[in-house]
Amino acid sequence: MSDVRNIALRVSARELGVREARKNAAVQAVAGAILLAVGYFAAASGYGEAVGPAHPACAAVILAGGLLLCVQAMFVVFRALLAQYEHFAMSAEEALFSLYEFRVSGALMLTGLRLLLPWRVGQALCDLALAAILAYCAAARLKSVEWRSWRSAPGGVLAALGAAAALTLVVGACAGFSWSLSAGVAALGFGCDSLYCALGSMKR
């Protein structure tokens, strides 16, 4: 009877993990599509031709969104820490999605700060920080891509686009990109990374 119960628990946990992975994939795909759309229109617009700061209300909304997402991810981590005392481990899907939320929230807060700062040095530092996050993600993605498998090709392309966005942000930090162009490139890069994460979640 104990063996039957253990098998049933493992099957239930596996099904729960599949449902969690599908839900995470849907959220990441929608977030990626939104980021790509925002990135395109921000980079193509002429509102940020000046190097100065953006509209404070726009920056405040982005900062608030980043803080809200960060708090939500922190609640997941605290719940996982409390669950350890009850001998209940955090699922891999939930852990990966929590890391995803932390990454996106950090990017949002850096973007909001970059839009608020009137000093060129501060703007360049925010661009370089965003580029560092994108470059780290892209390097990790490219390292895990199986280039001999055609199924990994979409993920490899998305990872390469994320790396290109990181390199563009580094160039922009040195060249003095406008706030709309920098924010647009960053959004495009993180949009590609979100779509990569969505593809990875669907494979689980």
XYZ file of C-alpha atoms in Angstrom:
204
model
C 0.000 0.000 0.000
C 2.890 2.303 0.789
C 4.446 1.697 -2.651
C 1.155 2.467 -4.391
C 0.846 5.689 -2.432
C 4.403 6.734 -3.257
C 3.832 6.091 -6.965
C 0.608 8.101 -6.859
C 2.405 10.980 -5.143
C 5.174 10.977 -7.756
C 2.675 10.945 -10.614
C 0.721 13.775 -9.003
C 3.900 15.820 -8.509
C 4.887 15.230 -12.143
C 1.502 16.350 -13.427
C 1.634 19.402 -11.188
C 5.087 20.238 -12.560
C 3.817 19.948 -16.142
C 0.894 22.274 -15.420
C 3.209 24.744 -13.677
C 5.631 24.664 -16.601
C 2.825 25.297 -19.108
C 1.512 28.206 -17.056
C 5.001 29.701 -16.774
C 5.549 29.252 -20.515
C 2.317 31.126 -21.280
C 3.266 34.019 -18.982
C 6.785 34.219 -20.401
C 5.530 34.100 -23.978
C 3.053 36.935 -23.364
C 5.724 38.960 -21.540
C 8.154 38.379 -24.396
C 5.630 39.511 -27.006
C 4.828 42.656 -24.990
C 8.519 43.461 -24.525
C 9.212 43.011 -28.231
C 6.328 45.317 -29.151
C 7.347 47.948 -26.586
C 10.978 47.672 -27.631
C 10.186 48.143 -31.299
C 7.979 51.191 -30.814
C 10.345 52.731 -28.248
C 13.411 52.274 -30.447
C 11.605 53.471 -33.581
C 10.016 56.526 -31.953
C 11.504 59.985 -32.071
C 10.555 60.957 -28.536
C 13.963 60.206 -27.106
C 16.199 61.991 -29.557
C 17.420 64.143 -26.696
C 19.954 62.490 -24.401
C 18.267 63.846 -21.279
C 15.831 62.016 -18.980
C 12.423 60.773 -20.073
C 9.058 61.829 -18.683
C 9.037 61.244 -14.886
C 5.597 59.593 -14.954
C 6.741 57.022 -17.515
C 9.841 56.234 -15.476
C 7.810 56.010 -12.244
C 5.423 53.464 -13.779
C 8.330 51.289 -14.938
C 10.014 51.532 -11.529
C 6.781 50.651 -9.735
C 6.269 47.631 -11.994
C 9.799 46.433 -11.300
C 9.396 46.825 -7.542
C 6.035 45.022 -7.572
C 7.479 42.111 -9.531
C 10.490 41.966 -7.201
C 8.257 41.824 -4.115
C 6.189 39.058 -5.690
C 9.328 37.027 -6.437
C 10.589 37.592 -2.886
C 7.342 36.196 -1.479
C 7.910 33.028 -3.504
C 11.439 32.700 -2.111
C 10.277 33.299 1.477
C 7.560 30.699 1.027
C 10.149 28.244 -0.216
C 12.398 28.953 2.766
C 9.510 28.403 5.168
C 8.540 25.218 3.339
C 11.984 23.752 3.982
C 11.142 23.526 7.675
C 8.114 21.430 6.707
C 10.284 19.163 4.497
C 8.555 20.366 1.345
C 10.984 21.301 -1.406
C 10.375 24.047 -3.939
C 9.618 22.686 -7.401
C 12.151 23.296 -10.166
C 9.547 25.101 -12.282
C 8.674 27.483 -9.467
C 12.345 28.152 -8.704
C 13.167 28.921 -12.343
C 10.166 31.216 -12.692
C 11.152 33.044 -9.496
C 14.625 33.669 -10.967
C 12.952 34.872 -14.155
C 10.839 37.337 -12.155
C 13.902 38.651 -10.307
C 15.713 39.157 -13.617
C 12.835 41.020 -15.244
C 12.199 43.128 -12.137
C 15.866 44.131 -12.019
C 15.740 45.091 -15.684
C 12.596 47.167 -15.140
C 14.076 49.015 -12.173
C 17.298 49.733 -14.046
C 15.316 50.987 -17.047
C 13.159 53.224 -14.857
C 16.244 54.610 -13.144
C 17.920 55.221 -16.474
C 14.874 57.176 -17.661
C 14.923 59.335 -14.528
C 18.615 60.184 -14.278
C 19.634 63.479 -15.921
C 23.370 62.723 -15.717
C 25.038 61.037 -18.656
C 27.358 58.985 -16.435
C 24.418 57.532 -14.502
C 22.575 56.728 -17.724
C 25.645 54.961 -19.113
C 26.026 52.910 -15.917
C 22.389 51.775 -16.132
C 22.874 50.815 -19.777
C 25.993 48.832 -18.880
C 24.164 47.083 -16.020
C 21.335 46.111 -18.367
C 23.892 44.915 -20.908
C 25.616 42.815 -18.234
C 22.351 41.051 -17.295
C 21.538 40.410 -20.953
C 25.053 39.206 -21.732
C 25.039 36.790 -18.784
C 21.666 35.355 -19.834
C 22.703 35.112 -23.484
C 25.985 33.372 -22.625
C 24.170 30.833 -20.441
C 21.570 30.217 -23.181
C 24.135 29.838 -25.954
C 26.166 27.444 -23.834
C 23.176 25.135 -23.319
C 21.978 25.152 -26.951
C 22.427 21.852 -28.782
C 23.429 23.146 -32.196
C 23.160 19.718 -33.850
C 19.449 19.533 -33.095
C 17.079 21.547 -35.275
C 14.678 21.824 -32.341
C 17.238 23.990 -30.524
C 17.615 26.382 -33.477
C 14.849 28.832 -32.379
C 16.360 29.032 -28.900
C 19.818 29.585 -30.345
C 18.547 32.413 -32.547
C 16.796 34.076 -29.596
C 19.922 33.760 -27.441
C 22.046 35.265 -30.230
C 19.617 38.188 -30.546
C 19.854 38.743 -26.790
C 23.652 38.837 -27.062
C 23.388 41.331 -29.939
C 21.118 43.537 -27.807
C 23.668 43.432 -24.968
C 26.463 44.459 -27.352
C 24.291 47.264 -28.741
C 23.662 48.580 -25.223
C 27.417 48.650 -24.561
C 27.938 50.613 -27.770
C 25.050 52.903 -26.816
C 26.542 53.574 -23.389
C 29.716 54.796 -25.086
C 28.019 56.567 -27.999
C 25.312 58.319 -25.956
C 22.099 56.681 -27.161
C 18.841 58.470 -26.417
C 16.623 57.078 -23.661
C 14.066 55.710 -26.111
C 16.683 53.860 -28.148
C 18.381 52.397 -25.063
C 15.078 51.358 -23.493
C 13.913 49.921 -26.819
C 17.049 47.827 -27.309
C 16.872 46.576 -23.719
C 13.202 45.638 -24.117
C 13.963 43.785 -27.363
C 16.763 41.863 -25.685
C 14.714 40.859 -22.660
C 11.794 40.026 -24.930
C 13.977 37.509 -26.768
C 15.143 36.103 -23.438
C 11.535 35.741 -22.251
C 10.617 33.851 -25.406
C 13.650 31.596 -24.878
C 12.453 30.861 -21.345
C 8.973 30.130 -22.693
C 10.397 27.607 -25.149
C 12.388 25.988 -22.352
C 9.338 25.764 -20.095
C 7.280 24.111 -22.831
C 9.904 21.387 -23.227
C 9.654 20.350 -19.576
